[in-house]
Coordinates of C-alpha atoms in Angstrom, one line a residue:
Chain A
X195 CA 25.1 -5.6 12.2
X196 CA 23.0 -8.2 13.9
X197 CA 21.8 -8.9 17.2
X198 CA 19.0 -11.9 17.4
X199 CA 17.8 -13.6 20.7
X200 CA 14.9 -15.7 19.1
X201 CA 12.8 -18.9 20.0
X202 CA 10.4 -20.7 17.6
X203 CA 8.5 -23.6 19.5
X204 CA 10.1 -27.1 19.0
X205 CA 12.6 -26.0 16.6
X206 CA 14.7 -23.0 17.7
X207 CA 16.2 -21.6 20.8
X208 CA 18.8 -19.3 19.6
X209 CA 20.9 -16.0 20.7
X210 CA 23.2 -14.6 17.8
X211 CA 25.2 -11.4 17.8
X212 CA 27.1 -10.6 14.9
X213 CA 29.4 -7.6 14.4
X214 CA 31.2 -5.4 11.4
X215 CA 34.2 -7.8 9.3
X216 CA 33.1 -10.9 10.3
X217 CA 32.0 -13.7 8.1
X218 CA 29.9 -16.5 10.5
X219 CA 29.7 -19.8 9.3
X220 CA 26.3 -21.6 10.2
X221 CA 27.2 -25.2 10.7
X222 CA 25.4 -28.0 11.9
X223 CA 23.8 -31.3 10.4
X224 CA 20.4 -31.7 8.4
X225 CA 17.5 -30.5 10.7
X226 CA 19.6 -28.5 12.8
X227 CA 18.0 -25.5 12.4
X228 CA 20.1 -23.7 10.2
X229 CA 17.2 -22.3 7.7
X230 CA 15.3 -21.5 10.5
X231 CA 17.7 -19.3 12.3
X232 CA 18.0 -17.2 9.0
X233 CA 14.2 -16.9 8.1
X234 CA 13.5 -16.3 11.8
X235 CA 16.7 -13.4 12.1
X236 CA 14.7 -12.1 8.7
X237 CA 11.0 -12.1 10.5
X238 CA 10.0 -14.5 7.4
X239 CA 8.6 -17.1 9.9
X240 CA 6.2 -16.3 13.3
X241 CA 9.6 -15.8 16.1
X242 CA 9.2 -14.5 19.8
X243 CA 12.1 -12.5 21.1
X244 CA 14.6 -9.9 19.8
X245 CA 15.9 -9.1 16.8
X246 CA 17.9 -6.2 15.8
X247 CA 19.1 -6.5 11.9
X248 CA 20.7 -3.8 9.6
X249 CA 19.6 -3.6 6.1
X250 CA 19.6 -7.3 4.9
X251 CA 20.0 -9.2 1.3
X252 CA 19.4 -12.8 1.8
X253 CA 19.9 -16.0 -0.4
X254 CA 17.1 -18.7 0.0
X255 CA 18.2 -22.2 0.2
X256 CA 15.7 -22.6 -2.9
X257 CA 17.0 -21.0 -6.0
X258 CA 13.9 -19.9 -8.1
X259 CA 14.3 -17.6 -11.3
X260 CA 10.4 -18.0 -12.4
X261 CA 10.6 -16.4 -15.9
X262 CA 12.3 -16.3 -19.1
X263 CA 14.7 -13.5 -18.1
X264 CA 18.2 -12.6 -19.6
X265 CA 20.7 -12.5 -16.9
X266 CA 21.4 -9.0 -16.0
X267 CA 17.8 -8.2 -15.5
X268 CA 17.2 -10.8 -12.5
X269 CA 20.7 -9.1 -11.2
X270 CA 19.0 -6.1 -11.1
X271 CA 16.1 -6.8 -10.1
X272 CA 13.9 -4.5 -8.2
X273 CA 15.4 -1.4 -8.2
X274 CA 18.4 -1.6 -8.3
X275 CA 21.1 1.1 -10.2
X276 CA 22.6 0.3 -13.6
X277 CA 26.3 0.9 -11.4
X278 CA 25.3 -1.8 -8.8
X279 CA 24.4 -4.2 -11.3
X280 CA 27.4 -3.6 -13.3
X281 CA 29.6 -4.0 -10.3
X282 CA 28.2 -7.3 -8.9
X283 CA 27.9 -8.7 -12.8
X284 CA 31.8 -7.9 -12.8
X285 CA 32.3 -9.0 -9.2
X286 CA 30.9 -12.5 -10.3
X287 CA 31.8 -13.3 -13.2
X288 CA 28.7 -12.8 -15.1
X289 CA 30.1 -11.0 -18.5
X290 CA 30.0 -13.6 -20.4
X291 CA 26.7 -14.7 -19.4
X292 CA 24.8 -11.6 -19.3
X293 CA 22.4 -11.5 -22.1
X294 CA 21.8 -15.3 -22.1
X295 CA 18.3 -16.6 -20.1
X296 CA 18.8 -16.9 -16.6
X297 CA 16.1 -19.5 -16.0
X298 CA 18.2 -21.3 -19.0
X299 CA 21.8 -21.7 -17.1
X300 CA 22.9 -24.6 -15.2
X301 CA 22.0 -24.6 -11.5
X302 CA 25.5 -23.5 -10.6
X303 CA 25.6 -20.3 -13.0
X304 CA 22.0 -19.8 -11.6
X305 CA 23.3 -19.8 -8.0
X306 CA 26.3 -17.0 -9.4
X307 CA 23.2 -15.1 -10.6
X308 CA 21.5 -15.1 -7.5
X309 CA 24.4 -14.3 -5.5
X310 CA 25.0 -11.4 -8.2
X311 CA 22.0 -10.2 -7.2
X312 CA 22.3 -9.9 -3.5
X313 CA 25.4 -8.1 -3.9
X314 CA 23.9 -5.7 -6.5
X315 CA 21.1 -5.0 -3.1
X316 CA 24.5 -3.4 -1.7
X317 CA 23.4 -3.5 1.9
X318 CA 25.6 -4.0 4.6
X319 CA 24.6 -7.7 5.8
X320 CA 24.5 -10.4 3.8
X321 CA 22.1 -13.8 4.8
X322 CA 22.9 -16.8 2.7
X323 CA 21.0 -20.2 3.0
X324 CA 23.6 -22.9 1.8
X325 CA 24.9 -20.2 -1.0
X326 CA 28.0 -22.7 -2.4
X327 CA 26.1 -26.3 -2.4
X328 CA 26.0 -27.5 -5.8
X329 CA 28.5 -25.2 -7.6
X330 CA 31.9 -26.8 -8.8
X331 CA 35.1 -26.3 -6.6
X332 CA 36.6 -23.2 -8.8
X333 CA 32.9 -21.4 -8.3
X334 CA 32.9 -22.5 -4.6
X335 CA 36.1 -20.8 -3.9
X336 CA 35.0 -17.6 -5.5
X337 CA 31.7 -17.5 -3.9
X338 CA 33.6 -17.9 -0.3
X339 CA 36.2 -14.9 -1.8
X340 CA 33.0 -13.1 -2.8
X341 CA 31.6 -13.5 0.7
X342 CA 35.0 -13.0 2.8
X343 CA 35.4 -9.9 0.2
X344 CA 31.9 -8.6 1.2
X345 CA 32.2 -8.7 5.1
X346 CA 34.8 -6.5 5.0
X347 CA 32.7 -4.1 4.9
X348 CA 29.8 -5.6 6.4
X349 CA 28.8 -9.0 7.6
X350 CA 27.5 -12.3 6.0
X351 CA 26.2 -15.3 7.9
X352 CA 25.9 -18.1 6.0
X353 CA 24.8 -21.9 6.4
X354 CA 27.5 -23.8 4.8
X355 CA 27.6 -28.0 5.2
X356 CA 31.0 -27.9 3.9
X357 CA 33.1 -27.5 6.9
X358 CA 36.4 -27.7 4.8
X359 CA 35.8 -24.8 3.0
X360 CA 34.0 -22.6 5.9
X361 CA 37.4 -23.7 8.2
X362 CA 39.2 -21.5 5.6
X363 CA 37.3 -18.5 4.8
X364 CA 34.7 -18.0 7.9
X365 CA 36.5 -15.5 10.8
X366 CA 34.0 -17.2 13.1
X367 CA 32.0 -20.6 13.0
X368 CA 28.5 -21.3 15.2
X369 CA 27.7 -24.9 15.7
X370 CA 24.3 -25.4 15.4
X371 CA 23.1 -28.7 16.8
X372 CA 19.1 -29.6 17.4
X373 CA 17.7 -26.0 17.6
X374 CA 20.4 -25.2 20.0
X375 CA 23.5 -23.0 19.5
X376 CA 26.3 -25.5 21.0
X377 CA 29.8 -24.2 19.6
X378 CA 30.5 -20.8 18.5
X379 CA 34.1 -18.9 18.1
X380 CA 37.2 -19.2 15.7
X381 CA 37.5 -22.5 13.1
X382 CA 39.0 -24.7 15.7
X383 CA 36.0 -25.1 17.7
X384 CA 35.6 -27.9 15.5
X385 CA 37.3 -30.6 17.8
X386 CA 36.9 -34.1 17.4
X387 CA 34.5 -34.5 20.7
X388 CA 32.2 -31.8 18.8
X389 CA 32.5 -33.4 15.6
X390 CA 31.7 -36.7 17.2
X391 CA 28.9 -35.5 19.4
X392 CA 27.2 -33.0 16.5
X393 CA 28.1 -34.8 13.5
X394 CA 28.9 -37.7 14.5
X395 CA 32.1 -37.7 12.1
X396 CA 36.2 -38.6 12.4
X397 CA 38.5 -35.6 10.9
X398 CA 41.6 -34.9 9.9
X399 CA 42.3 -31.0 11.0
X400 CA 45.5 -29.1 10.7
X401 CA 46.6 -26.2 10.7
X402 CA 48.9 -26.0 7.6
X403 CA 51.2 -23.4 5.5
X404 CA 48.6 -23.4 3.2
X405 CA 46.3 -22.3 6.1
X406 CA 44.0 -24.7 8.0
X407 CA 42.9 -28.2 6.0
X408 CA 40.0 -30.0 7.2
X409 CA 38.9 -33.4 6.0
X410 CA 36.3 -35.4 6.9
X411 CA 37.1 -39.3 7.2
X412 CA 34.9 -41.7 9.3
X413 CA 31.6 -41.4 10.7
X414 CA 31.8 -42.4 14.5
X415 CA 29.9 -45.5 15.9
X416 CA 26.9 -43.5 17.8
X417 CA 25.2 -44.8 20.7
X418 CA 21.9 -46.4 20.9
Chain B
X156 CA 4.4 -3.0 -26.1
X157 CA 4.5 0.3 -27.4
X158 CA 3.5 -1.2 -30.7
X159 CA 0.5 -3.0 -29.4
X160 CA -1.5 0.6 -29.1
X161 CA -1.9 1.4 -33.0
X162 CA -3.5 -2.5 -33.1
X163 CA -6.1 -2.2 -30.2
X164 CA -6.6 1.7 -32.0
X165 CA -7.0 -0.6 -35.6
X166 CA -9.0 -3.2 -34.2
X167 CA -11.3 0.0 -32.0
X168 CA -12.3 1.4 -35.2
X169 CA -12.4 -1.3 -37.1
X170 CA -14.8 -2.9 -34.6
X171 CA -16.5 1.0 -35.1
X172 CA -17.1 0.5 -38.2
X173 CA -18.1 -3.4 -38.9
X174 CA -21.8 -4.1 -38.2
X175 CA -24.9 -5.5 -40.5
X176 CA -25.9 -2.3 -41.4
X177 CA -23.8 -0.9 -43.6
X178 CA -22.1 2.7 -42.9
X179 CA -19.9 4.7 -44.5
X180 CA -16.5 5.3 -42.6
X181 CA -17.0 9.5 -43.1
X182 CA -20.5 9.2 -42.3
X183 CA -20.0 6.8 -39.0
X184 CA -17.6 8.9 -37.3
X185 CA -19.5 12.3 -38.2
X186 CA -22.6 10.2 -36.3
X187 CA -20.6 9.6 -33.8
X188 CA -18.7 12.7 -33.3
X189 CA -21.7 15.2 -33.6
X190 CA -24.5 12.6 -32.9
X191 CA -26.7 13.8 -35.6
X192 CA -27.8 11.7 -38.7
X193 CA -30.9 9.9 -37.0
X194 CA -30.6 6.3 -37.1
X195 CA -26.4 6.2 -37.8
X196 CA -26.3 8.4 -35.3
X197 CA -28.5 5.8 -33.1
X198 CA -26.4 2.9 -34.0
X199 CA -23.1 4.0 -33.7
X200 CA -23.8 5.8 -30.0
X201 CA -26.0 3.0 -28.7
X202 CA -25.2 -0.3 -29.9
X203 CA -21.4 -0.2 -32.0
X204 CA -19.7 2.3 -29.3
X205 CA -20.5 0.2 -26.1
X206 CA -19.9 -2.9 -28.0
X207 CA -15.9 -1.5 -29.0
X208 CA -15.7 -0.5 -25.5
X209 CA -16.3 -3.2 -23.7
X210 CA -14.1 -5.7 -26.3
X211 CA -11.1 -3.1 -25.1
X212 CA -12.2 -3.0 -21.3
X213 CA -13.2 -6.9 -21.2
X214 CA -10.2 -8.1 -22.7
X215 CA -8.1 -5.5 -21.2
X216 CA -9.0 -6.7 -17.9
X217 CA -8.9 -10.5 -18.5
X218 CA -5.2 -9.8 -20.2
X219 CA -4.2 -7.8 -17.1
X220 CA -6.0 -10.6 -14.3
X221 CA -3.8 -13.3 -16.3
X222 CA -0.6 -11.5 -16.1
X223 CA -1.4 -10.9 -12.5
X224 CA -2.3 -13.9 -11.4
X225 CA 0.4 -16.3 -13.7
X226 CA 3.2 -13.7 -11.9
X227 CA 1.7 -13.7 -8.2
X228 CA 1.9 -17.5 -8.4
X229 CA 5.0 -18.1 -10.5
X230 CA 3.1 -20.4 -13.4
X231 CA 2.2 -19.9 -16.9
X232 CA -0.7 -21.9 -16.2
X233 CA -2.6 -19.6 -13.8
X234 CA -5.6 -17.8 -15.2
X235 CA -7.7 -15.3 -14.0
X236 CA -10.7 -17.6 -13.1
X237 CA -8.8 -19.4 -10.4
X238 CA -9.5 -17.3 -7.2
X239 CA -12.9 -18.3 -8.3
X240 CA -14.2 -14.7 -9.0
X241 CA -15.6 -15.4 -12.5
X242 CA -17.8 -18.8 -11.4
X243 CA -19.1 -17.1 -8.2
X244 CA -20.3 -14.4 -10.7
X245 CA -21.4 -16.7 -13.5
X246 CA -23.5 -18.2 -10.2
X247 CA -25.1 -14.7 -9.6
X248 CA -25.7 -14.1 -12.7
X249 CA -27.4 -17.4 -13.4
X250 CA -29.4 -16.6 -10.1
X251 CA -30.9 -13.6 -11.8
X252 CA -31.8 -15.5 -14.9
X253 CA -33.5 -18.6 -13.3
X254 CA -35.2 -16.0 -10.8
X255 CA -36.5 -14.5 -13.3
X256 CA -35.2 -11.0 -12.3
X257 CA -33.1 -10.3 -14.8
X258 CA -36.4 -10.0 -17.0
X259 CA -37.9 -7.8 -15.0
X260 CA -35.3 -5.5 -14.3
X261 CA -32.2 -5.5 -16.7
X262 CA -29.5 -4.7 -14.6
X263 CA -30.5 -7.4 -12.1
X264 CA -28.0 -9.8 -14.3
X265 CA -25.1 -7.6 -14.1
X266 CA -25.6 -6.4 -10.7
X267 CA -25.9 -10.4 -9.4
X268 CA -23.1 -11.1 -11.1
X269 CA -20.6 -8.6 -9.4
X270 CA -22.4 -9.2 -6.1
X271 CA -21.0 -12.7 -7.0
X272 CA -17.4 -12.2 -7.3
X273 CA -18.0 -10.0 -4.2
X274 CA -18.9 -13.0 -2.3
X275 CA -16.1 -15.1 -3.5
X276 CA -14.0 -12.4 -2.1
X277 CA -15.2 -12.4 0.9
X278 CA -15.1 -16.5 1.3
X279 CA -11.6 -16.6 0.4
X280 CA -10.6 -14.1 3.2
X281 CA -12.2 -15.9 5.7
X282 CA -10.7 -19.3 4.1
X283 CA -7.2 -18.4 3.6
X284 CA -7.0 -16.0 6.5
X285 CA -4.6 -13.1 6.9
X286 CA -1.1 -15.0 6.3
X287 CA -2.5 -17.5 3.8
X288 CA 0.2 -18.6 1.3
X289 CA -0.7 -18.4 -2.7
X290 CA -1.1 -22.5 -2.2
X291 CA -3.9 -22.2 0.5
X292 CA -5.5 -19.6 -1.9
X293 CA -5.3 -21.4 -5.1
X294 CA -7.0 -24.1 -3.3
X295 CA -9.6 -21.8 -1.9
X296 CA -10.3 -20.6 -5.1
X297 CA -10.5 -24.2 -6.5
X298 CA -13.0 -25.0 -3.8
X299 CA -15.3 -22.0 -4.5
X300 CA -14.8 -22.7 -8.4
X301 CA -16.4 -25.8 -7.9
X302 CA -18.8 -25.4 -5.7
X303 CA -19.9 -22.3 -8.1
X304 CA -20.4 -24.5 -10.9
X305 CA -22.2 -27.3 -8.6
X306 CA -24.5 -25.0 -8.1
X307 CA -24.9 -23.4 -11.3
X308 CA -25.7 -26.7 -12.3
X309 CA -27.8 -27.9 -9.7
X310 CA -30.3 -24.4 -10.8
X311 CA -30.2 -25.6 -14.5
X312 CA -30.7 -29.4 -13.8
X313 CA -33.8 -27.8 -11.7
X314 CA -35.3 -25.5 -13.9
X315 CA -38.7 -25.9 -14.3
X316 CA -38.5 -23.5 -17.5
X317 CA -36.7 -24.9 -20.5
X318 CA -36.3 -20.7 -22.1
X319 CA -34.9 -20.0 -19.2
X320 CA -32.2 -22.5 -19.2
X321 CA -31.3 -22.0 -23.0
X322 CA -30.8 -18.2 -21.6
X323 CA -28.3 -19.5 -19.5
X324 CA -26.1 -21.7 -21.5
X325 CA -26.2 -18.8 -24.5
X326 CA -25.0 -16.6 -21.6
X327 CA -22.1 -18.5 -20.3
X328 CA -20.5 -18.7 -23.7
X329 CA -19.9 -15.2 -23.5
X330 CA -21.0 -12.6 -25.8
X331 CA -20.8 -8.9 -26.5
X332 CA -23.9 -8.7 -28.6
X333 CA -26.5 -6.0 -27.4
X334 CA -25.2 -4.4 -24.4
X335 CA -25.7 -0.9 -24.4
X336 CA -23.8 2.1 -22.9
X337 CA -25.3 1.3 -19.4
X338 CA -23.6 -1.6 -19.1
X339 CA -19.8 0.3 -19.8
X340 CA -20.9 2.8 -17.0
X341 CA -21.6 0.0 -14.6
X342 CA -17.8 -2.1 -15.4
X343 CA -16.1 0.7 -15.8
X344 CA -15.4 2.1 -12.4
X345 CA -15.3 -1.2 -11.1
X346 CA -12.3 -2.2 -13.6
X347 CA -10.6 0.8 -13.3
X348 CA -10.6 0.5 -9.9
X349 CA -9.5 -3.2 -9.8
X350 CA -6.9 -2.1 -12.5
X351 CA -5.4 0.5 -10.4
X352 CA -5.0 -2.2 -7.3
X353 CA -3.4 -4.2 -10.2
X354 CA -1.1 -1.8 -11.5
X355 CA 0.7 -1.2 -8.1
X356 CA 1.6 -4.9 -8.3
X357 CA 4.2 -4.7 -10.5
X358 CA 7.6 -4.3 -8.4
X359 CA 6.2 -7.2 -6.1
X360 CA 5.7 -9.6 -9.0
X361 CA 9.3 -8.7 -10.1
X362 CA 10.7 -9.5 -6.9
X363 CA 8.3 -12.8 -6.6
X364 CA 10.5 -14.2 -9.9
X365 CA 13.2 -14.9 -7.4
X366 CA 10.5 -16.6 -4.5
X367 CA 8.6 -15.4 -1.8
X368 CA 11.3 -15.0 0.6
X369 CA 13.8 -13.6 -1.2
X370 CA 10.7 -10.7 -2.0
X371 CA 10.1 -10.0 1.2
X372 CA 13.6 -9.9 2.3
X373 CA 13.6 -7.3 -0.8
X374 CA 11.5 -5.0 1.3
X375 CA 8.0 -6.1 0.0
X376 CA 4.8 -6.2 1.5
X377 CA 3.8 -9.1 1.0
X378 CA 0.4 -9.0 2.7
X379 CA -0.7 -5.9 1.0
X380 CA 0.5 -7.5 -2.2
X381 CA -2.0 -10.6 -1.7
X382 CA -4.9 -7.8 -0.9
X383 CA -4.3 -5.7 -4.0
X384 CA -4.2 -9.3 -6.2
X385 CA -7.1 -10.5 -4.9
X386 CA -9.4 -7.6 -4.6
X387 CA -8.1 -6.5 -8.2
X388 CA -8.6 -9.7 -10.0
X389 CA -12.0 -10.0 -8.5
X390 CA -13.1 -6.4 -9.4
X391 CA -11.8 -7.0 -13.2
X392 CA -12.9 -10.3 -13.6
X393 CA -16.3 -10.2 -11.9
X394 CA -17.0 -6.6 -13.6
X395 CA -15.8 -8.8 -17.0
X396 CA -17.9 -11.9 -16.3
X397 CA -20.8 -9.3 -15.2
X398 CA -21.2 -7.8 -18.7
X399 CA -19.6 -10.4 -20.8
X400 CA -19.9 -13.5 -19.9
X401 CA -17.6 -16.1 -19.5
X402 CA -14.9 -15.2 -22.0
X403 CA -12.5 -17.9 -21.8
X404 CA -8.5 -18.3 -22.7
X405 CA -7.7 -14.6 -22.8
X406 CA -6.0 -14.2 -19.7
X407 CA -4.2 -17.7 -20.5
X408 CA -2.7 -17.1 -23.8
X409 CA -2.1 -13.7 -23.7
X410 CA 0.2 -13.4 -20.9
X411 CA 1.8 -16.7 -22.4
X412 CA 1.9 -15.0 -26.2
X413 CA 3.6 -11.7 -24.7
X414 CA 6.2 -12.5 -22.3
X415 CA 9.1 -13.2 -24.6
X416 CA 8.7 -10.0 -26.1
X417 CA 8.9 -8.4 -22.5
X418 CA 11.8 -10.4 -21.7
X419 CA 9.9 -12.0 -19.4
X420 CA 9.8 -9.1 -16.7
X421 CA 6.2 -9.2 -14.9
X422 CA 5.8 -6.1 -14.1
X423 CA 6.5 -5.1 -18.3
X424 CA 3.5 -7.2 -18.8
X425 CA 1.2 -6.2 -16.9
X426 CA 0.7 -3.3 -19.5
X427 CA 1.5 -5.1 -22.8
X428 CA -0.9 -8.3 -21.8
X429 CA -4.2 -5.8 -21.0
X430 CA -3.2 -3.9 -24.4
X431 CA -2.9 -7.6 -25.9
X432 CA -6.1 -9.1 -24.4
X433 CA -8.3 -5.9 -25.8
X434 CA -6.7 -6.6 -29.1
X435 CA -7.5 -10.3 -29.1
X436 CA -10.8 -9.6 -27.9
X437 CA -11.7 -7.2 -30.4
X438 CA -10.5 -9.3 -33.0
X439 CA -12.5 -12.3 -31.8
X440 CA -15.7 -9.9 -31.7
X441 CA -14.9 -8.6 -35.2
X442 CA -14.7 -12.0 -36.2
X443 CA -17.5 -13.5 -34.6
X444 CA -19.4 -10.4 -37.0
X445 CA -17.8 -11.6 -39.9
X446 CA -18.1 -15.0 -39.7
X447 CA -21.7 -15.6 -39.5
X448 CA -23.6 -12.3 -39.4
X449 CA -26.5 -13.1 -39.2
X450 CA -26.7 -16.2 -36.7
X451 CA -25.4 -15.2 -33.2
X452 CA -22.0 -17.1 -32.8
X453 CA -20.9 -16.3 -29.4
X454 CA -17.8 -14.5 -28.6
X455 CA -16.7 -17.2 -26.1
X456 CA -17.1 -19.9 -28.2
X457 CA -14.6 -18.5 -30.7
X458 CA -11.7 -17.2 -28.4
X459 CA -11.5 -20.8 -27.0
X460 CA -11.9 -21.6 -30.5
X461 CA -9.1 -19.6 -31.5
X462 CA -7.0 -20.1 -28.1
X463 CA -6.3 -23.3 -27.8
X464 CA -4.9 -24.0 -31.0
X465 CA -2.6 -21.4 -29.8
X466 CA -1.9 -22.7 -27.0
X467 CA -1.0 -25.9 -28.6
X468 CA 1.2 -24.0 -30.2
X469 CA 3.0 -22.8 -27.6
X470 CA 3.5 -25.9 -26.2
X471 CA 4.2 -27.5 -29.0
X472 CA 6.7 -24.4 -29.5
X473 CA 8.2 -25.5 -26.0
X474 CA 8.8 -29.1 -26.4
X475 CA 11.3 -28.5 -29.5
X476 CA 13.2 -26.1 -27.6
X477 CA 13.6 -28.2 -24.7
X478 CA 14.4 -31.2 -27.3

């Protein structure tokens, strides 16, 4: 699906290969490099190296819906088919919201919109730029069910800062820490030595019946 | 939109048919048609026809520039003057007024003027260079704007001839009054031209309403995209300015006026805001006509006149709905 090797001077060194089913989690703090990684992978900043990349939708970080547009026009916005649209407008909820103004809603419905969208492309790979921050927990969930849903079929990377909710959805996490990729494999990478040394956090972490639970606690003293 | 086409048709033949020298409506369009009936005939070929033409291709183009330009950059507040096309030609056409050329040769004025937008063209290339964003452009333009209009001053606060300086400010109020049929030969392949770069714009502004990335992630190219904008703008504007004037507010409040009823899809009004700004412009030339026939109240004058009240209205519009 994907197959980067990328460097971008002083802020990315970075190899990522990404196969059919999986759902990656990009996590790592502020400034890691996360946004850069994804608008490198999509040749939307100047990168040197290799990248190989199906047919990509991506989700900017920035949610913009410029004019006064009712909802299931920006879904379907360039191009594509009355089905698609129809299919990701049902796939996300959207019914209800569908002739209202999308540059109206609430940031959250806005986000379901975009999302909506990039679904309705209905391309194999999905690249998503912090896709759940700033939607409530119910919308959150169904976003990651969305995305788990989608790379089924395909693939989605995404940057997600909630390392809770990417411990239970995402088949595979990679640990992004100062332009550098420094963990990358199943949820319980995270260990505490990681999570002190990257994020400089305390967790709790357990594998439970109702599938692994992650929860942040203390930030950890860091050295001088 | 659809409905816009009988209006700009109305407003065409009205604009026909309203002049100081009163003709019938069977007899005008007989003189027009056949081109016999002596003076009628004169009038309606030479001096009513290009004057109806270029209210539909001036304000077409301005309408069309100000769609363009508020969806390239994502603001209802763009207009089509900001790449700076219309002062650089307003500059070359006040060179060929102060120089005295445009006396002496008539075309000089028009010819100046789109050698002006050519230039400003040209400058923002070489300023913004190839992967410039729509920021570094906007303030390209800004820079050339003003230093246009610097200099535009500088040659009136010089002029040694005071005729020659009233020539000027009348001019830059914009007018359609006495052009002739030379002029629409020398706009018109320039505007259709700039029209047709601006017409294959419309998937890529679509795809802008959701950001630049997110467009060119949605397989648009974006560098040819900034090309066909600027070029296009530039070849309606200047070609506008060139034969017109500076006409101001159309490619404002038009756009502004028509999105609601496109549901706000750019590429939808690309169309309905050149159909709009010909029927504005019309309307304002009619006007200007019926207002005061006999004293020469300029065209530019009255569709700021008549546009920012409008746009006040807008606003004002706005504010309660955001209330």
């Amino acid at each position: 699906m994907m197959s980067i090797d990328l460097s971008v001077p002083g802020r990315l060194q970075a190899a990522l290969t990404v196969g059919r089913g999986e759902f990656v989690g990009l996590v790592g703090p502020n400034g890691a490099g996360k946004t850069t990684l994804l608008r490198a992978a999509l040749g939307l900043l100047p990168a040197s190296g290799r990248r190989e990349l199906a047919k990509a939708a991506f989700l900017p970080q920035m949610r913009e819906i410029a004019w006064p547009m009712p909802v299931d026009l920006v879904v379907g916005l360039v191009g594509a088919g009355p089905a698609a649209v129809e299919r990701a407008i049902v796939r996300m909820e959207l019914q209800p919201l569908r002739h209202r103004r999308a540059d109206a809603l609430s940031g959250g419905e806005q986000a379901r919109v975009l999302i909506a969208r990039a679904l309705a492309q209905e391309v194999p790979l999905l690249l998503a730029d912090e896709p759940i921050a700033g939607l409530d927990p119910a919308a959150q969930i169904a976003a990651m069910e969305v995305f788990a849903e989608k790379a089924q079929a395909g693939a989605v990377v995404a940057s997600i800062h909630d390392l809770g909710l990417a411990a239970r959805f995402c088949t595979r996490l990679v640990v992004l820490a100062a332009g550098r990729v420094v963990a990358d494999g199943p949820p319980s990478v995270l260990t505490p030595d990681l999570l002190a040394g990257v994020f400089g956090i305390r967790a709790w972490f357990r594998d439970t019946e109702d599938g692994p639970v992650f929860q942040p606690l203390s930030r950890v003293a860091t050295l001088p | 939109m659809i409905a816009l086409i009988p209006v700009v048709a109305v407003l065409f033949a009205a604009s026909l048919l309203i002049g100081p020298a009163g003709i019938g409506l069977r007899e005008a369009f007989l003189a027009l048609g056949t081109g016999q009936g002596g003076d009628v005939a004169l009038i309606m070929r030479e001096i009513r026809l290009p004057r109806a033409l270029l209210g539909v291709m001036v304000g077409g183009s301005l309408g069309l520039a100000g769609a363009a330009m508020q969806g390239w950059l994502r603001n209802p507040l763009a207009e089509p003057g900001l790449i700076g096309a219309s002062s650089s030609a307003a500059l070359g056409a006040v060179v060929a007024l102060q120089s005295g050329l445009a006396a002496s040769f008539a075309l000089a004025l028009p010819l100046m003027a789109l050698g002006g937008a050519l230039a400003s063209v040209l400058l923002i290339a070489a300023l913004a260079g190839p992967r410039g964003s729509a920021v570094v452009l906007i303030l390209a333009g800004v820079a050339i704007s003003a230093i246009g209009a610097a200099l535009t001053s500088l040659l009136l606060s010089l002029s040694p001839n005071p005729y020659a300086v009233a020539e000027i400010v009348f001019w830059m109020m914009g007018s359609l009054a006495d052009r002739s049929i030379v002029h629409v030969w020398l706009a018109l392949p320039i505007m259709a031209a700039g029209a047709a770069l601006l017409a294959t714009t419309g998937r890529g502004l679509d795809a802008l309403t959701l950001g630049e990335d997110a467009a060119a992630t949605m397989g648009i190219p974006m560098r040819r995209l900034r090309i066909c904008l600027i070029v296009g703008t530039a070849a309606v504007v200047g070609a506008a300015t060139a034969v017109a004037g500076a006409v101001g507010f159309v490619g404002l409040v038009v756009p502004h006026l028509l999105r609601p009823w496109v549901q706000g899809v750019p590429s939808r009004l690309l169309p309905a805001s050149a159909l709009g700004g010909a029927a504005m412009v019309l309307a304002a030339d009619i006007a200007v006509r019926l207002i005061a026939p006999d004293r020469d109240l300029k065209l530019g004058v009255l569709t700021a006149l008549v546009g920012a009240p409008l746009f006040l209205h807008l606003i004002w519009k706005m504010r309660r709905g955001e209330a």
